[in-house]
PDB file of C-alpha atoms in Angstrom:
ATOM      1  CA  UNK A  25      31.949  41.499 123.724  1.00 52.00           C
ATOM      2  CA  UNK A  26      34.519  43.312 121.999  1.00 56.00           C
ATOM      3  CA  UNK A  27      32.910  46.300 120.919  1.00 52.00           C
ATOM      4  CA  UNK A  28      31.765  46.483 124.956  1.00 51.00           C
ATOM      5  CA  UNK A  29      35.356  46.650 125.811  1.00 53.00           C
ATOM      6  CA  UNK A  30      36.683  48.911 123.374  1.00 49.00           C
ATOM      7  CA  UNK A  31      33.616  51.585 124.539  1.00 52.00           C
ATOM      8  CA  UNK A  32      34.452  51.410 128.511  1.00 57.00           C
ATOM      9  CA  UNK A  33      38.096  51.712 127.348  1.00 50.00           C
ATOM     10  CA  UNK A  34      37.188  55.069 125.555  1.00 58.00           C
ATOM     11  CA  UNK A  35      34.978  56.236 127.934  1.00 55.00           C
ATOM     12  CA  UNK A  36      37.540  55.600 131.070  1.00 53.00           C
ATOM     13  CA  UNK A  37      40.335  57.245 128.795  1.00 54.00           C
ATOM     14  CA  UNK A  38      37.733  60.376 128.197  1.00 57.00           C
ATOM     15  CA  UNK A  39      36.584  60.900 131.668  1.00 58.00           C
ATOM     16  CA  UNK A  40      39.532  62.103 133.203  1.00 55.00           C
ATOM     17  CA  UNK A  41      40.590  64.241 130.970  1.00 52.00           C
ATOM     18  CA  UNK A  42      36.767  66.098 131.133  1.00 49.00           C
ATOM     19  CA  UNK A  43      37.643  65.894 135.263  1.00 48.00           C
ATOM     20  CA  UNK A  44      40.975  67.800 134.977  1.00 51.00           C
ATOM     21  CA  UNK A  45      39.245  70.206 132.673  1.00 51.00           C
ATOM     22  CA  UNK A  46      36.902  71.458 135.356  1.00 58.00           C
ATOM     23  CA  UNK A  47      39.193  71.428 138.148  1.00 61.00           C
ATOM     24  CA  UNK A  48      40.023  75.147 138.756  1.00 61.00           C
ATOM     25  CA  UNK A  49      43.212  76.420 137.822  1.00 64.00           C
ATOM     26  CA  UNK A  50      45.711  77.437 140.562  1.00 61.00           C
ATOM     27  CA  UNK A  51      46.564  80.772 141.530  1.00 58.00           C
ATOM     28  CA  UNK A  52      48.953  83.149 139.785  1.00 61.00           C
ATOM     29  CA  UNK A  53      51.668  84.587 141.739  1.00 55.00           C
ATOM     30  CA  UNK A  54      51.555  88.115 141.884  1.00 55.00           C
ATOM     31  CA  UNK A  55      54.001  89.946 139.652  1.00 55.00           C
ATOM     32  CA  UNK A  56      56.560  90.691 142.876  1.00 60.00           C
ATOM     33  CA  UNK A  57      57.368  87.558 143.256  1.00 68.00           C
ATOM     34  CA  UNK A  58      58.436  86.258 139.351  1.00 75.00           C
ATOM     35  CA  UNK A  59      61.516  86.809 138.687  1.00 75.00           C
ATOM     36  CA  UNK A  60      62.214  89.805 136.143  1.00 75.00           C
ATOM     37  CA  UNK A  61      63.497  88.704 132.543  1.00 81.00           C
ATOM     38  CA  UNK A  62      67.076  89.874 132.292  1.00 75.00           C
ATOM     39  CA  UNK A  63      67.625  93.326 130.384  1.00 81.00           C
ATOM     40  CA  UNK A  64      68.016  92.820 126.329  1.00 87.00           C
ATOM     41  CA  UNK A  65      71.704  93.613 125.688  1.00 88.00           C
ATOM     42  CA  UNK A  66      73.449  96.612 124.795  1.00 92.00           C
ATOM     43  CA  UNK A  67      74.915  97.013 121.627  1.00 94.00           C
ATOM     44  CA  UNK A  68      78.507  96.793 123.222  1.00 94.00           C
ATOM     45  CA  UNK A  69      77.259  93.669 123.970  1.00 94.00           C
ATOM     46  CA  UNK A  70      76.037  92.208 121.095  1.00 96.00           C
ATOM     47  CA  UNK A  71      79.530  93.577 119.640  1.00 96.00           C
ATOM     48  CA  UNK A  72      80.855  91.494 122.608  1.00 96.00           C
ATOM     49  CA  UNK A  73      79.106  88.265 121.200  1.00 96.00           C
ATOM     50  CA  UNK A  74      79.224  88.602 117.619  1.00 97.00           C
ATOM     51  CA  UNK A  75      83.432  88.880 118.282  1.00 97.00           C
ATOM     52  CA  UNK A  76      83.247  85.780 120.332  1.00 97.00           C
ATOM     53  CA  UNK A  77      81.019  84.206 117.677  1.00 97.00           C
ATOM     54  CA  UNK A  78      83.852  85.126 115.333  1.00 97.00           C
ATOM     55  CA  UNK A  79      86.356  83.895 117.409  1.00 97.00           C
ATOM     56  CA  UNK A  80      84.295  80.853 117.890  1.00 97.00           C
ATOM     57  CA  UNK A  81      85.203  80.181 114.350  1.00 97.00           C
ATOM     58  CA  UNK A  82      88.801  80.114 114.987  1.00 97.00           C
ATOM     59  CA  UNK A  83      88.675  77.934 117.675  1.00 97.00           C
ATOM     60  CA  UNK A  84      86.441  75.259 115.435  1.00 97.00           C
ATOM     61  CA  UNK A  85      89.261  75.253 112.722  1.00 97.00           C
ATOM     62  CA  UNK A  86      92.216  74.679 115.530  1.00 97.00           C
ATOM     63  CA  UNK A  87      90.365  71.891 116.900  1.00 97.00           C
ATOM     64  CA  UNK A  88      89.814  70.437 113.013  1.00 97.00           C
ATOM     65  CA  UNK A  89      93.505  70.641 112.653  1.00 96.00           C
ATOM     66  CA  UNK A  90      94.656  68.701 116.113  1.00 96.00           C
ATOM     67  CA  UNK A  91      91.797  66.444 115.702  1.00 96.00           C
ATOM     68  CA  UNK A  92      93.446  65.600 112.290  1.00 95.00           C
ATOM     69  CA  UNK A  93      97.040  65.311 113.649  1.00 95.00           C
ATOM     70  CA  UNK A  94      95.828  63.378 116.701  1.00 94.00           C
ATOM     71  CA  UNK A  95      94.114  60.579 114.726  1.00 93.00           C
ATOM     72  CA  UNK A  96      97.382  60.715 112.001  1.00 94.00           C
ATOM     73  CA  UNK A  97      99.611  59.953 114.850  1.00 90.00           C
ATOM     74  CA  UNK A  98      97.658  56.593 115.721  1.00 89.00           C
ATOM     75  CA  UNK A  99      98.308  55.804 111.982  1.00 87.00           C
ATOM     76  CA  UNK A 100     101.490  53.986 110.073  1.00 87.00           C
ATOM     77  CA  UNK A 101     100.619  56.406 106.676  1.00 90.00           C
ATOM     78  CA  UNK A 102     103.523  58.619 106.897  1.00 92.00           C
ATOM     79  CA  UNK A 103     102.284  60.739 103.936  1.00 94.00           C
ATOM     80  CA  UNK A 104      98.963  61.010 105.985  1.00 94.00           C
ATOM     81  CA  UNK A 105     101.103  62.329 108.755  1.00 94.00           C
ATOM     82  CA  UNK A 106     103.026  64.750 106.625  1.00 94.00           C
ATOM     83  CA  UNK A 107      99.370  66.246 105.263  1.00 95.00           C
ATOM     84  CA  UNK A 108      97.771  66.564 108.477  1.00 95.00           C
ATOM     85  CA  UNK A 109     100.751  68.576 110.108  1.00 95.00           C
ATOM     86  CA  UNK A 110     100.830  70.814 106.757  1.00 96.00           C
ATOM     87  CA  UNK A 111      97.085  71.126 107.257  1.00 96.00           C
ATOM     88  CA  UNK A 112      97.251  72.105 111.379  1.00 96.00           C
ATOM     89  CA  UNK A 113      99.673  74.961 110.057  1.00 96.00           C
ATOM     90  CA  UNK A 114      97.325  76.247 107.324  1.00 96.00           C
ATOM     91  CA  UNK A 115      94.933  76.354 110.068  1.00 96.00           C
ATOM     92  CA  UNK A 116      96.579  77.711 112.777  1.00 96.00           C
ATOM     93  CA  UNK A 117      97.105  80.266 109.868  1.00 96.00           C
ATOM     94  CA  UNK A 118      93.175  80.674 108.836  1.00 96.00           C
ATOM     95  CA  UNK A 119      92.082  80.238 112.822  1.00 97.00           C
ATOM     96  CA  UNK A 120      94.523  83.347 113.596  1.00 96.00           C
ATOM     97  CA  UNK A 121      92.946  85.707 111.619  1.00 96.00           C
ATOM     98  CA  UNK A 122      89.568  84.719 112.818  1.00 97.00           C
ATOM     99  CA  UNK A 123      90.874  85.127 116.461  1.00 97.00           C
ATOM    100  CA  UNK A 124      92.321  88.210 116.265  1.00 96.00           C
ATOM    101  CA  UNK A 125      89.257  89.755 114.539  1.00 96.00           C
ATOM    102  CA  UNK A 126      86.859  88.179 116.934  1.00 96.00           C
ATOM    103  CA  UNK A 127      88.816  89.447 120.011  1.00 95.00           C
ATOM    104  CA  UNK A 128      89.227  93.134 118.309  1.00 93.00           C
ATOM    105  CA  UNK A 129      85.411  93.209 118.710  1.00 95.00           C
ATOM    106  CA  UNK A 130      84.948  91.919 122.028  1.00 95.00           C
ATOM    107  CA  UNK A 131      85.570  94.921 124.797  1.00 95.00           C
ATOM    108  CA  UNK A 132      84.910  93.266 128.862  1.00 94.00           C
ATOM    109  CA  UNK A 133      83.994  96.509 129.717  1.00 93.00           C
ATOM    110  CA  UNK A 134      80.579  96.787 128.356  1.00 94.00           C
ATOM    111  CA  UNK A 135      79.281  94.573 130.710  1.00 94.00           C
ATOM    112  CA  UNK A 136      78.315  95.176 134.923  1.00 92.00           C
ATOM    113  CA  UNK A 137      80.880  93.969 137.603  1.00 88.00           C
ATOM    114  CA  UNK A 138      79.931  90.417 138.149  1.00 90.00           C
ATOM    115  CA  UNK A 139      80.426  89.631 134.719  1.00 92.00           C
ATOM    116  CA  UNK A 140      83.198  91.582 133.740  1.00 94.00           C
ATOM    117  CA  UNK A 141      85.720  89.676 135.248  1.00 96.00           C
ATOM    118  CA  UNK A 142      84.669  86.448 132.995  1.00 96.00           C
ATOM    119  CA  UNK A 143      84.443  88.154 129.988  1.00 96.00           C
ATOM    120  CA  UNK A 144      87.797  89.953 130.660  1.00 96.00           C
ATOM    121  CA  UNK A 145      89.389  86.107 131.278  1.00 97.00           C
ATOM    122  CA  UNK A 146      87.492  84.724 128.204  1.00 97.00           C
ATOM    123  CA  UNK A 147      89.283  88.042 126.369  1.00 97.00           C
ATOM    124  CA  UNK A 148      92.874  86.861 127.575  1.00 97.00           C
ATOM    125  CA  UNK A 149      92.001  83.188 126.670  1.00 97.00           C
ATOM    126  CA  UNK A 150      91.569  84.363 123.264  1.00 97.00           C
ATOM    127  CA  UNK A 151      94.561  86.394 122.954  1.00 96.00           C
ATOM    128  CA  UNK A 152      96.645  83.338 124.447  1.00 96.00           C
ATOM    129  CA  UNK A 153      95.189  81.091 121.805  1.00 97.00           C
ATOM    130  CA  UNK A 154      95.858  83.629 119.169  1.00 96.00           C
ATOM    131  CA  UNK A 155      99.692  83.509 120.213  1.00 96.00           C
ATOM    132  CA  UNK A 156      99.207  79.900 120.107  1.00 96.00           C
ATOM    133  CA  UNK A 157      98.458  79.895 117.079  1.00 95.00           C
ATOM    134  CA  UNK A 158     101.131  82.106 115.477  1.00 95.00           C
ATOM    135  CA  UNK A 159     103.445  79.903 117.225  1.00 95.00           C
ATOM    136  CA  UNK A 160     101.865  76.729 115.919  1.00 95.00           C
ATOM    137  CA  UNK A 161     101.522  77.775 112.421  1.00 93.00           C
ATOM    138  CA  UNK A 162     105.279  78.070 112.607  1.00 93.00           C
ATOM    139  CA  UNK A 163     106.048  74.637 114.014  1.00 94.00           C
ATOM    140  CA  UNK A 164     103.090  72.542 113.057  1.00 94.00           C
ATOM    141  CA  UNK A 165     104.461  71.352 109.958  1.00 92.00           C
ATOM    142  CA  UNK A 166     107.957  69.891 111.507  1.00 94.00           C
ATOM    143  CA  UNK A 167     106.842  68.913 114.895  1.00 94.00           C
ATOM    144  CA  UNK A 168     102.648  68.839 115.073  1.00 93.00           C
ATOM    145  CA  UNK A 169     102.512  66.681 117.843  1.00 93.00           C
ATOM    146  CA  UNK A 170     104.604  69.338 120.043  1.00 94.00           C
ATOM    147  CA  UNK A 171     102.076  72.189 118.584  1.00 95.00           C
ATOM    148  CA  UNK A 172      99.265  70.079 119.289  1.00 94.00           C
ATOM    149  CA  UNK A 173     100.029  69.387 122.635  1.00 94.00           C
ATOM    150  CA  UNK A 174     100.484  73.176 123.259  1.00 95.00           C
ATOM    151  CA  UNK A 175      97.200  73.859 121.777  1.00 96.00           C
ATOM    152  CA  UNK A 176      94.722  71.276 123.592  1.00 96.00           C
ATOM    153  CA  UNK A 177      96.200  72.818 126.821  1.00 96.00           C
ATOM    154  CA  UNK A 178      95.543  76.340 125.273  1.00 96.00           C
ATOM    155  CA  UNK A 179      91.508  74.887 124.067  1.00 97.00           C
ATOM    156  CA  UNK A 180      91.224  74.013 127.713  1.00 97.00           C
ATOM    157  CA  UNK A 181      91.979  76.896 129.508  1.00 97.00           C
ATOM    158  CA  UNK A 182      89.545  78.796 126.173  1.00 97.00           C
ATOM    159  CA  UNK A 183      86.812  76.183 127.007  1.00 97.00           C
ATOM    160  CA  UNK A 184      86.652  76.432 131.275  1.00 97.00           C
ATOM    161  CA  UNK A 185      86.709  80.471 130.694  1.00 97.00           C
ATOM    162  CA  UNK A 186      83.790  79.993 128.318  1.00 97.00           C
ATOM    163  CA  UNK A 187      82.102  78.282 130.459  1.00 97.00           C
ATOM    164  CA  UNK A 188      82.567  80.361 133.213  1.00 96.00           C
ATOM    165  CA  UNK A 189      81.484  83.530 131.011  1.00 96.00           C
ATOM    166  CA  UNK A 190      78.368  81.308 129.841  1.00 95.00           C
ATOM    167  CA  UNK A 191      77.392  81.088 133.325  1.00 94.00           C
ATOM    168  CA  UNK A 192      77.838  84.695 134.245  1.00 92.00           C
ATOM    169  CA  UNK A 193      75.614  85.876 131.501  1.00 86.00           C
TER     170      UNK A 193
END
């Protein structure tokens, strides 16, 4: 009794799949009508991304430093305190560097009208978090909560104009 169930289970479980297999296939659209693949970029533009990517890095380090100072602040440990706000200011320090090297690479121009304008904001989001973080690596260590504050309001801005770039390209 069991081995007559387990055979009609296999052979219902086979004989649709044998069905679909000789059901014709649909038609292909015709070429006109698929959209083309976008156009492989131009070197400008791979410059363009690999100075973002760099820049990227920056960015990544800046957020490692408020994240630290942010979660010190919730806590009593004033020595914990005193290293994270030493640390945001070494990084605001590293994250610079990697900023302003990124953004040297990164020239809006290279790409088409549509998309210029977002990579030309993305460009001055950069430059306003490279500022930032001159400015932060300055202050952090006194008053990293005031430099922290500056700088989520500065990763905003960074991240909507990255977004907006993302979806141009």
């Amino acid at each position: 009794m069991r081995l007559l169930f387990v055979c009609s289970l296999i052979a219902f479980a086979t004989t649709p799949s044998t069905a679909r297999a000789q059901e014709p296939t649909p038609p292909t659209l015709p070429d006109s009508s698929q959209p083309a693949p976008p156009p492989p970029p131009t070197p400008g533009q791979e410059r363009f991304l690999r100075g973002l990517r760099t820049a990227g890095r920056g960015v990544a380090q800046i957020k490692d430093g408020v994240d630290r100072v942010t979660r010190s602040q919730s806590s009593k440990d004033t020595l914990y305190q005193s290293r994270s706000a030493k640390r945001l200011a070494g990084l605001c320090n590293a994250a610079r560097g990697f900023l302003v090297s990124g953004r040297g690479q990164m020239e809006p121009t290279v790409y088409e009208t549509p998309t210029r304008r977002p990579a030309r904001d993305l460009a001055v989001q950069i430059d306003s978090l490279a500022l930032a973080a001159k400015a932060c690596q300055q202050t952090a260590s006194k008053q990293p909560q005031q430099a922290s504050v500056q700088l989520i309001g500065r990763l905003r801005a960074y991240e909507a104009a990255l977004a907006t770039f993302r979806a141009a390209i």
